[in-house]
mmCIF file of C-alpha atoms and ligand atoms in Angstrom:
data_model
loop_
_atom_site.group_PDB
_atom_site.id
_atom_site.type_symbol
_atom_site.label_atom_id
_atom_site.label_comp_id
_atom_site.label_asym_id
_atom_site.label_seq_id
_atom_site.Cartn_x
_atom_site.Cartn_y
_atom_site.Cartn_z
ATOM 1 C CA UNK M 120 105.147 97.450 71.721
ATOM 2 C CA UNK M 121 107.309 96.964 68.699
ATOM 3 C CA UNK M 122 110.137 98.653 67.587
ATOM 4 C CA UNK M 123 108.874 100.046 64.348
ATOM 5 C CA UNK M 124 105.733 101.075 65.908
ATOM 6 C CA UNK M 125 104.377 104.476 64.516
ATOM 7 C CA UNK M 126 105.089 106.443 67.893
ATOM 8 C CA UNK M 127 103.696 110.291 67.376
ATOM 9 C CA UNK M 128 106.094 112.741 70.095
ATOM 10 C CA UNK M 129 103.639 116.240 70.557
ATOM 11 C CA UNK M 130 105.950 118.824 71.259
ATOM 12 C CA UNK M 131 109.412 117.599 70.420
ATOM 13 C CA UNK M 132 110.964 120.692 69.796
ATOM 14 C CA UNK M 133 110.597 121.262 73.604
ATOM 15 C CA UNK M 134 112.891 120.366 76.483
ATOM 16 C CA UNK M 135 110.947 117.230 76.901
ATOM 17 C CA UNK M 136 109.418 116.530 73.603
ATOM 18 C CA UNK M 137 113.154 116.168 72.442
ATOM 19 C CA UNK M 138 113.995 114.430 75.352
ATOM 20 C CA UNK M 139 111.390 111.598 74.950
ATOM 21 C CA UNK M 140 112.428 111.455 71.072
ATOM 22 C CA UNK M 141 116.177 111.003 72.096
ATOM 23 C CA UNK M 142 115.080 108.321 74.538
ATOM 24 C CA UNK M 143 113.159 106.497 72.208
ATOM 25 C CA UNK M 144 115.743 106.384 69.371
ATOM 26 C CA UNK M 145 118.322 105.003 71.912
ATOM 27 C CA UNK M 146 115.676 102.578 73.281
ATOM 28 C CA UNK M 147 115.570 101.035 69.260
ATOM 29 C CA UNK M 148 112.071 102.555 68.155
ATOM 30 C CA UNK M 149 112.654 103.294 64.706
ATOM 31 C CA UNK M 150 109.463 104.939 63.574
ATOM 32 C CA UNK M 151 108.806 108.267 65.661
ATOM 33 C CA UNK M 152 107.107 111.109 64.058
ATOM 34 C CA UNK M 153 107.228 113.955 64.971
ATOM 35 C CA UNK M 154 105.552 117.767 63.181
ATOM 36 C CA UNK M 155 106.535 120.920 63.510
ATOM 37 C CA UNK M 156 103.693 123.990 64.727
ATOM 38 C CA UNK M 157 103.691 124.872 61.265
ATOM 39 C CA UNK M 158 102.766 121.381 60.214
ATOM 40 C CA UNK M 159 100.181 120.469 62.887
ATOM 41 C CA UNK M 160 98.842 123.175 64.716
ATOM 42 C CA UNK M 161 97.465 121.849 67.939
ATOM 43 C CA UNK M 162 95.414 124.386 68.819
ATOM 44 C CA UNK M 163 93.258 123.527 66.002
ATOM 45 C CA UNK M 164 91.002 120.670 65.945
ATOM 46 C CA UNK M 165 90.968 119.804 62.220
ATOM 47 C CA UNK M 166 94.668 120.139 61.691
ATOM 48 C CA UNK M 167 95.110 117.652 64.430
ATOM 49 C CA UNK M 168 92.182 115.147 63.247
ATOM 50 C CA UNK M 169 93.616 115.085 59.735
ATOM 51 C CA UNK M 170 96.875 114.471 60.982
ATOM 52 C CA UNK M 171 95.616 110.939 62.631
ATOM 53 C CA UNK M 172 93.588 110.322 59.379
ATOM 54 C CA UNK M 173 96.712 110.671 57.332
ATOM 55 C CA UNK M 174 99.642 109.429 59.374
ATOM 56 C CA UNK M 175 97.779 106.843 61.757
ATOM 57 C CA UNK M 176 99.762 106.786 64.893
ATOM 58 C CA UNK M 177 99.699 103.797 67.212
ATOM 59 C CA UNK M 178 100.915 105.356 70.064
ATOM 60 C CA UNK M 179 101.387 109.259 71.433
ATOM 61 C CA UNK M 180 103.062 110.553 73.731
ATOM 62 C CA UNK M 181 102.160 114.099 74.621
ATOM 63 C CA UNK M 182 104.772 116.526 75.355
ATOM 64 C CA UNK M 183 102.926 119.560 73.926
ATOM 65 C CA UNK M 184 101.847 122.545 76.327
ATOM 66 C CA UNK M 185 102.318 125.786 76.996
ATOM 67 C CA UNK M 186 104.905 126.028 80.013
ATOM 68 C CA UNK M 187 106.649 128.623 81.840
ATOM 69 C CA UNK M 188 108.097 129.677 85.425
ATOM 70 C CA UNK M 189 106.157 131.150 88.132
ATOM 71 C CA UNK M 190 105.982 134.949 86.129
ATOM 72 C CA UNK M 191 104.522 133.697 83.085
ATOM 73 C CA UNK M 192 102.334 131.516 84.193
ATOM 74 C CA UNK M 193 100.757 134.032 86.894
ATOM 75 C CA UNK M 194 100.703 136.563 83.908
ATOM 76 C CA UNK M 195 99.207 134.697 81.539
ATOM 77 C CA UNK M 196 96.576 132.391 83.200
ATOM 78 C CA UNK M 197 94.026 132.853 80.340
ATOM 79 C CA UNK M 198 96.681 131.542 77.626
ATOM 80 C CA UNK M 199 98.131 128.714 79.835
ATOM 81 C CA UNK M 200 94.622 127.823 80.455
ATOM 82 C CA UNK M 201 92.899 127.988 77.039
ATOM 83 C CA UNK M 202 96.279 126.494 74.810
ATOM 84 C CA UNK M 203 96.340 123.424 77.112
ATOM 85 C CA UNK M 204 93.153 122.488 77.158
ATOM 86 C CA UNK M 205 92.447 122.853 73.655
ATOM 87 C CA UNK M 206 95.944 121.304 72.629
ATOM 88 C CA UNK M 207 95.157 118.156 75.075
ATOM 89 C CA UNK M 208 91.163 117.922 73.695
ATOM 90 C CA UNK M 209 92.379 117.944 70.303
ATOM 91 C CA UNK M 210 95.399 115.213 70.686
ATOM 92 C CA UNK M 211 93.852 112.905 73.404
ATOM 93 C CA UNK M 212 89.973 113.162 72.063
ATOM 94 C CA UNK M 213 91.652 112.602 68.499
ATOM 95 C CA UNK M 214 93.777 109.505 69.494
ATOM 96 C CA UNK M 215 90.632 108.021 70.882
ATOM 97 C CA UNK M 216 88.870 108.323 67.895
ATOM 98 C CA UNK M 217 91.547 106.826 65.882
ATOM 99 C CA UNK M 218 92.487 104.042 67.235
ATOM 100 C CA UNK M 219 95.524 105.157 68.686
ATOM 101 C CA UNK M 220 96.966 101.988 71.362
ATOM 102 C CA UNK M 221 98.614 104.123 73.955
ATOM 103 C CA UNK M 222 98.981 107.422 75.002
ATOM 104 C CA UNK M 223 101.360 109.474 77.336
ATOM 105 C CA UNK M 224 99.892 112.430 78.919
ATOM 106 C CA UNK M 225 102.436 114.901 80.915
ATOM 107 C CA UNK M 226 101.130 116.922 83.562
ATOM 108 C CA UNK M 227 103.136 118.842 86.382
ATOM 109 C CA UNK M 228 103.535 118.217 90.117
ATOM 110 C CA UNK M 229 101.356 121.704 90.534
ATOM 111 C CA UNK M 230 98.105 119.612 89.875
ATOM 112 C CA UNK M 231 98.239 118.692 93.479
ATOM 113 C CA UNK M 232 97.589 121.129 96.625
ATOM 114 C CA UNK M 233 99.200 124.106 97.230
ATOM 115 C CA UNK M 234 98.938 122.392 101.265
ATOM 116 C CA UNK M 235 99.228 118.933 100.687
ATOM 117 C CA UNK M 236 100.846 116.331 102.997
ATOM 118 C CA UNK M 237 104.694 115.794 101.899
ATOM 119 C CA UNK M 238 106.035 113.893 99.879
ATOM 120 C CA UNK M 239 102.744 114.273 98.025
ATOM 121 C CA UNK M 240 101.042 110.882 97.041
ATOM 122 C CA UNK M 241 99.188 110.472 93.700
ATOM 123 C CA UNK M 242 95.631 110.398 95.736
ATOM 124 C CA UNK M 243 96.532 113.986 97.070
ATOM 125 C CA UNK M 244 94.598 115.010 93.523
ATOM 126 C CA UNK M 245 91.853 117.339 94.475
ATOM 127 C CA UNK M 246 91.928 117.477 98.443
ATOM 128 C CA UNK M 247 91.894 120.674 98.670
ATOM 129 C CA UNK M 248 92.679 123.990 97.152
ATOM 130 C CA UNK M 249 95.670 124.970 94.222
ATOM 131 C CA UNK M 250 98.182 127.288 94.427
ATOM 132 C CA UNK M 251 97.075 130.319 92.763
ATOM 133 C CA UNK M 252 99.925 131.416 90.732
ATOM 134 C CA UNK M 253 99.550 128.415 88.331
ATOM 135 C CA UNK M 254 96.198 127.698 88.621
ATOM 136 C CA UNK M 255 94.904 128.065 85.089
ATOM 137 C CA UNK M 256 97.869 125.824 84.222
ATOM 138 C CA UNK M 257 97.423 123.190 86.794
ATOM 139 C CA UNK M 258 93.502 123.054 85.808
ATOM 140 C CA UNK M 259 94.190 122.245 82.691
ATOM 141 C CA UNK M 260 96.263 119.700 83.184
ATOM 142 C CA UNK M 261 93.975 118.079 85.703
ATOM 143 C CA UNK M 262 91.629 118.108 83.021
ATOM 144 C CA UNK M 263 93.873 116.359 80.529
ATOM 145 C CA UNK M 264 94.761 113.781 83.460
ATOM 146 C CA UNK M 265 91.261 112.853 83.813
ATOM 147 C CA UNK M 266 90.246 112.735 80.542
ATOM 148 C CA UNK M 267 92.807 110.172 80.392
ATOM 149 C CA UNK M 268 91.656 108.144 83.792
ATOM 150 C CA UNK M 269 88.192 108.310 82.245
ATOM 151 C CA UNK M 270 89.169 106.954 78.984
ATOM 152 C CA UNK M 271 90.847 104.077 80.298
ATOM 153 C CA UNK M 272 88.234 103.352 83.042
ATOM 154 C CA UNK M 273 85.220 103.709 80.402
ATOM 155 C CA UNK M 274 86.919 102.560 76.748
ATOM 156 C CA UNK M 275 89.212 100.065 78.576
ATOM 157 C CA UNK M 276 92.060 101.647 76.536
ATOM 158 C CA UNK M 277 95.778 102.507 77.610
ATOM 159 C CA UNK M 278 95.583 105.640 78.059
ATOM 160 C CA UNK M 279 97.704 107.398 80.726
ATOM 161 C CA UNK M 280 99.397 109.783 82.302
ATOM 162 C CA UNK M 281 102.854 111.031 84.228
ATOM 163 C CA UNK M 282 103.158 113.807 86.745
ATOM 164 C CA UNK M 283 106.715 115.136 86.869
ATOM 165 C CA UNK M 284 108.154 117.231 89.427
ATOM 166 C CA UNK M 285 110.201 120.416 88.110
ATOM 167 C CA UNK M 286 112.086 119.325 85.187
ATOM 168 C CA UNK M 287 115.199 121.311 83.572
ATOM 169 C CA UNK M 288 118.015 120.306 81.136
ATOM 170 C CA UNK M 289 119.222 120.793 77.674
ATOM 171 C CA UNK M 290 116.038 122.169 75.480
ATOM 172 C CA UNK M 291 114.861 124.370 78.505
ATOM 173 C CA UNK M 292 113.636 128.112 77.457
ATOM 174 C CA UNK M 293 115.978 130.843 78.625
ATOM 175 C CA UNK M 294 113.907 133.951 78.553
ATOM 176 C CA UNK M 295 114.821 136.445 81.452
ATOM 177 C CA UNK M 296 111.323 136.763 82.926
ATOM 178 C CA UNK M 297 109.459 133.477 81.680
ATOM 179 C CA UNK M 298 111.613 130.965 82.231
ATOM 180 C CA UNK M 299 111.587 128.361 84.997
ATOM 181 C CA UNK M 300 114.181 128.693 87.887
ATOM 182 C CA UNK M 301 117.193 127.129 86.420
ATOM 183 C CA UNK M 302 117.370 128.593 83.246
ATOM 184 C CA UNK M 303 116.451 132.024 84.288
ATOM 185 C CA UNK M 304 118.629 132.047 87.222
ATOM 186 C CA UNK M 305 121.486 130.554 85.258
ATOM 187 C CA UNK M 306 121.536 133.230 82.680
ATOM 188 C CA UNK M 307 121.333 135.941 85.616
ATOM 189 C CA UNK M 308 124.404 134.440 87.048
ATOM 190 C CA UNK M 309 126.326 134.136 83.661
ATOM 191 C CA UNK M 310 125.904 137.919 82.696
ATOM 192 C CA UNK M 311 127.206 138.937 86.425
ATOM 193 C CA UNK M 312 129.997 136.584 85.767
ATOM 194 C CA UNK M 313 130.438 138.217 82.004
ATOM 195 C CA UNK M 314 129.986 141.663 83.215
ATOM 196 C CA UNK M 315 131.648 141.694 86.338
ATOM 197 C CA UNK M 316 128.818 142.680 88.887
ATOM 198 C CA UNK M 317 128.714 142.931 92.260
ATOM 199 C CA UNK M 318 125.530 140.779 93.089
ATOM 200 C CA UNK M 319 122.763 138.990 91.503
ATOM 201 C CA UNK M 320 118.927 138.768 92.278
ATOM 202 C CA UNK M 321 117.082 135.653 93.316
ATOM 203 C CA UNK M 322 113.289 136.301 92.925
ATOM 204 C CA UNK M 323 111.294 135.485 96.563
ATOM 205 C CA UNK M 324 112.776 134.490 99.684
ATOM 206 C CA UNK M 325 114.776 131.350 98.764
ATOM 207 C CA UNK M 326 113.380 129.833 101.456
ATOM 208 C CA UNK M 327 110.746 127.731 99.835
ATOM 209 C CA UNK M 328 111.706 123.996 98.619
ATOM 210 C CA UNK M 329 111.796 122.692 94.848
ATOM 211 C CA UNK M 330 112.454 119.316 93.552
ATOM 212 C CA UNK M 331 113.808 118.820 90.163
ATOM 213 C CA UNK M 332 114.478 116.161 87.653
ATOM 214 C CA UNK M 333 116.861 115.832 84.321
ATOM 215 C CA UNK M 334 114.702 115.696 81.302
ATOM 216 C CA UNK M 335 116.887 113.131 80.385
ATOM 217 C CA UNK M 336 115.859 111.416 83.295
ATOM 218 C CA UNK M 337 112.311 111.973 82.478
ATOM 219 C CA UNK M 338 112.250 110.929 79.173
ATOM 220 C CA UNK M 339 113.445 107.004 80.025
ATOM 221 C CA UNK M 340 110.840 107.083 82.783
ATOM 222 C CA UNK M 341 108.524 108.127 79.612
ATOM 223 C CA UNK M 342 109.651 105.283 77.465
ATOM 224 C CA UNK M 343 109.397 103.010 80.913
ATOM 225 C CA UNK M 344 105.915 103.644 81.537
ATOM 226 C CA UNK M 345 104.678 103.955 78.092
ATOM 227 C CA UNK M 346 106.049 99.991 77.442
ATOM 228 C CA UNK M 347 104.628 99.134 80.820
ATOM 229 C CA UNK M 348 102.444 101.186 83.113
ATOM 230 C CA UNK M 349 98.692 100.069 82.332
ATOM 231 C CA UNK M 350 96.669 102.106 85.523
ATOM 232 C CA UNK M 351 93.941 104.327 85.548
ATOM 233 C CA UNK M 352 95.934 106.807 88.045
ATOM 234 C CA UNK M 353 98.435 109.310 87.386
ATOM 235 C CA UNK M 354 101.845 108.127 88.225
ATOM 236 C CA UNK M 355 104.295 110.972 90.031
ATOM 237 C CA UNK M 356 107.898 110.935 88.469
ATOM 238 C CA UNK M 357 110.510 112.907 90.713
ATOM 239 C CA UNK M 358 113.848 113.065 91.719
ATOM 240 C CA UNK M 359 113.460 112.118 94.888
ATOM 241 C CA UNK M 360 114.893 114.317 97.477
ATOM 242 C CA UNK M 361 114.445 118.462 97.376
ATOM 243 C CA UNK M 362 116.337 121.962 97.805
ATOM 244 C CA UNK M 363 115.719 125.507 98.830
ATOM 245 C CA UNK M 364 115.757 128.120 96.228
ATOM 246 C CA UNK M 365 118.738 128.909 98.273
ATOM 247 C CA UNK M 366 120.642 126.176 98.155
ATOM 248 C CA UNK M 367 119.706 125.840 94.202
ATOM 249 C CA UNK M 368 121.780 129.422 93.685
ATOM 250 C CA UNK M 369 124.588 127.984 95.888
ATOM 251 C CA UNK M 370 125.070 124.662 93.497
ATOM 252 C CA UNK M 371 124.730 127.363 90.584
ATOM 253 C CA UNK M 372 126.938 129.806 91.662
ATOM 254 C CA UNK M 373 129.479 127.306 91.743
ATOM 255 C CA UNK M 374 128.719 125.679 88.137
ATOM 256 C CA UNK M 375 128.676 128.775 86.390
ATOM 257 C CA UNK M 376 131.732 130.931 88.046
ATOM 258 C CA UNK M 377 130.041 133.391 90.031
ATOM 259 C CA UNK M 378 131.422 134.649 93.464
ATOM 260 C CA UNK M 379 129.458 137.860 94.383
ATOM 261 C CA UNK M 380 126.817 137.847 97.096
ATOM 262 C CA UNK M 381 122.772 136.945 96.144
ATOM 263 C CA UNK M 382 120.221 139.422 96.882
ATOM 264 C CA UNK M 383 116.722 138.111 97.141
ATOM 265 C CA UNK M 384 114.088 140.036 95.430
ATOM 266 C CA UNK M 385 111.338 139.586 97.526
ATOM 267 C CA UNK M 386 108.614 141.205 94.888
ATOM 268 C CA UNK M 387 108.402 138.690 93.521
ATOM 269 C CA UNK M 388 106.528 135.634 94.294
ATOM 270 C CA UNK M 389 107.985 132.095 96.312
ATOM 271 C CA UNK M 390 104.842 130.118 94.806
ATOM 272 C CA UNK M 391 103.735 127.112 97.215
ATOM 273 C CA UNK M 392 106.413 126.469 99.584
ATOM 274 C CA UNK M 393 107.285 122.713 98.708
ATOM 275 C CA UNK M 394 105.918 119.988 96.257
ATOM 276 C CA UNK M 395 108.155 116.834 97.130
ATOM 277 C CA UNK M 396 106.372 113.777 94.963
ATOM 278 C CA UNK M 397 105.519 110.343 96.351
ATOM 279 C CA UNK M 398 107.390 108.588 93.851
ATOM 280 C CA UNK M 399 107.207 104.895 94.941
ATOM 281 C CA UNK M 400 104.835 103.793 91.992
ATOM 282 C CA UNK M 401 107.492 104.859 89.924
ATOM 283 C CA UNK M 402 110.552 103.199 91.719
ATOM 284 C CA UNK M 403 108.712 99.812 91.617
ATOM 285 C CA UNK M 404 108.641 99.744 87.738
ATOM 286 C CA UNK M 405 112.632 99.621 88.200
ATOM 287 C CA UNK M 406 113.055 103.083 86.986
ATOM 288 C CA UNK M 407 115.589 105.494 89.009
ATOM 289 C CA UNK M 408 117.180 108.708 88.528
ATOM 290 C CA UNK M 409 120.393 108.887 87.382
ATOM 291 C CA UNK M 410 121.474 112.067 87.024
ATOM 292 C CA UNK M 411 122.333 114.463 90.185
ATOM 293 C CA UNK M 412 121.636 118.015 90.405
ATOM 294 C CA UNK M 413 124.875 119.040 90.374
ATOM 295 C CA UNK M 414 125.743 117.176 87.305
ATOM 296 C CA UNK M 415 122.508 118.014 85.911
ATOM 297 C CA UNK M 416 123.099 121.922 86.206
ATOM 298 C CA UNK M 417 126.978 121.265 84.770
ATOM 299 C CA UNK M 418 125.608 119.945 81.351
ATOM 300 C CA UNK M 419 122.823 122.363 81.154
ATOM 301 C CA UNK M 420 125.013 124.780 81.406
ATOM 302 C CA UNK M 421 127.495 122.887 78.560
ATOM 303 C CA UNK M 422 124.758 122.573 76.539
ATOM 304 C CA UNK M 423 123.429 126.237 76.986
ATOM 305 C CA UNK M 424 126.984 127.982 76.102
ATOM 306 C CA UNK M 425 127.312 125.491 73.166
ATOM 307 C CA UNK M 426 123.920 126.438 71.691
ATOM 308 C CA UNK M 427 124.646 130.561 72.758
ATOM 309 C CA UNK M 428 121.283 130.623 74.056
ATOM 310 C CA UNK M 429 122.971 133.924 75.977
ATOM 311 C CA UNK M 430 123.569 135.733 73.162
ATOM 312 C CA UNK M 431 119.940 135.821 72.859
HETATM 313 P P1 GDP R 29 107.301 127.022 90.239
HETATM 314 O O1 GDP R 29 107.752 125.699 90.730
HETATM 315 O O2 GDP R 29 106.044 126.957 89.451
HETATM 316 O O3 GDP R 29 107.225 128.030 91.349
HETATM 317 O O4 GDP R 29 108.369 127.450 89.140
HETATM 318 P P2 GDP R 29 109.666 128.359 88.944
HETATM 319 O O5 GDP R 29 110.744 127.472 88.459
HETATM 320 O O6 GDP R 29 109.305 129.505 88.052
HETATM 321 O O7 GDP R 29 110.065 129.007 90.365
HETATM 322 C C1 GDP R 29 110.530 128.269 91.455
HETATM 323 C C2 GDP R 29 110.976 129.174 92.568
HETATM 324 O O8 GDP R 29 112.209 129.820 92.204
HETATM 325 C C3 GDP R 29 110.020 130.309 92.948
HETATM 326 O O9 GDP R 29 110.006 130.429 94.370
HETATM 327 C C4 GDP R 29 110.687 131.533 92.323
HETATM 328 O O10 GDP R 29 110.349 132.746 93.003
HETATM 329 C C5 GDP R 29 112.157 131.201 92.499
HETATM 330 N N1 GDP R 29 113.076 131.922 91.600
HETATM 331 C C6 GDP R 29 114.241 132.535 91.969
HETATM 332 N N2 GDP R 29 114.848 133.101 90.920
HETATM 333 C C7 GDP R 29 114.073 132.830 89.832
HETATM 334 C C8 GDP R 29 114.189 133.148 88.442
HETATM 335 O O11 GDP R 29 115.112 133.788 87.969
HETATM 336 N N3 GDP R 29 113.200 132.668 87.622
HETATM 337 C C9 GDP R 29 112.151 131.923 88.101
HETATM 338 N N4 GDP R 29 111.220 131.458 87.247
HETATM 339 N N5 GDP R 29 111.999 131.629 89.416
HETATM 340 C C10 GDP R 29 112.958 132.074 90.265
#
């Protein structure tokens, strides 16, 4: 690849849509375009087609989808379902058709089995059954995954895709009840500290086991693979090691100044009780993680009083 190649980011006013972008400018690549939803609307087929025909990207790397935590996405199946497919049709089908060199596709470590054997392996795909409180997500992701595998098998072209495990960082969405983990537990534990309560929820039991990953992180594993990973497979990127729920609201009481006791709301759902990645495939390209959790929660939580995401 060369540095003033036309690279097109989907989705870079997300947390990791702006994360690849960042990583990409620091990496030298001069030429990354990016469009607002206003611009290029995804969802829609023409919009997106006429955006290759006019700007001719070389490569993409898709960071677009609609995301959420565990509430939103067991809420909204049918949207989580219907906006990824059709966003991932339009950009991957479209980048076929023009000529487009490589492509990125980002999935989520929910494609694999709610059951399967731990750490979980890239041929875990499809064994057996999903966890149902992300399904409609995690289906269309699969799909996107092997529209890609099929792509590169059939048109020989480098197409491919990454399978994160949780991911949080600067960029994340706040929202109280949609949010992932991090961000919605953070701002729990920030208005106790602001109003002086006596405890704070955690949704489920704590008990079950997440791992997660700095977008920042992420985003040079992104700029790693899409410079050299040339397979057919999906390749897992994780952190490497995981935590209970528990142990998650321990590390954040501590980061964000809360002392008062948890209470765990058990209404609400743990979601599969552990999705540890396999991520050998990934170490051997010479990528690592640099960034621990604890650190990684500090500057989240820099970044999220700087930006006042609170006040919200
Ligand atoms: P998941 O990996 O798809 O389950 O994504 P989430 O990040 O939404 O949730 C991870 C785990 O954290 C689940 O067991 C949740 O029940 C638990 N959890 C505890 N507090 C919260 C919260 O405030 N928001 C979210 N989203 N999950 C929470």
């Amino acid at each position: 690849m060369d540095k003033a190649d036309r690279i097109f980011v989907a989705g870079h006013r997300g947390m990791v849509g702006s994360g690849v972008v960042r990583a990409l400018e620091r990496r030298g690549y001069s030429n990354v375009l990016t469009r607002s939803r206003e611009e290029v609307d995804l969802i829609d087929q023409q919009s997106v087609h006429r955006f290759f025909d006019n700007e001719r990207p070389q490569h993409v790397v898709l960071a677009a989808a609609k995301v959420g935590g565990i509430h939103a996405n067991r809420t909204q199946q049918v949207e989580f379902m219907y906006e990824n497919l059709m966003i991932q049709n339009n950009v991957i089908y479209g980048a076929l058709q023009h000529e487009v060199e490589r492509l990125l596709f980002l999935g989520s470590s929910c494609i694999y089995p709610k059951h399967a054997p731990q750490p979980i392996r890239e041929d875990s795909l499809l064994t057996s059954s999903l966890e149902p409180t992300n399904e409609g997500y995690a289906l269309a992701k699969i799909a996107g995954l092997k529209l890609c595998e099929f792509i590169h098998r059939q048109k020989g072209r480098r197409f491919i895709s990454a399978m994160p495990c949780n991911l949080y960082g600067s960029g994340d969405n706040f929202h109280p009840e949609f949010s992932h983990v991090i961000p919605g537990m953070m701002r729990r534990f920030h208005q106790a500290k602001q109003e002086n309560r006596d405890a704070v929820t955690v949704w489920g039991t704590g008990q079950v086991r997440r791992e997660f990953l700095h977008v920042d992180d992420l985003a040079e594993g992104v700029v790693r693979l899409l410079e050299t990973y040339d397979e057919s497979e999906t390749i897992n990127v994780g952190y490497g090691s995981d935590v209970t729920i528990q142990e998650l609201s321990e590390l954040m009481k501590a980061v964000v100044g809360f002392d008062g006791p948890l209470v765990n709301d058990t209404s609400m759902p743990d979601g599969t009780p552990r999705k540890l990645l396999d991520s050998s495939k990934m170490l051997a390209t010479g990528w690592e993680p640099k960034i621990p959790l604890e650190d990684g929660l500090q500057r989240t939580y820099q970044w999220a009083l700087e930006q006042g995401v609170f006040r919200d």
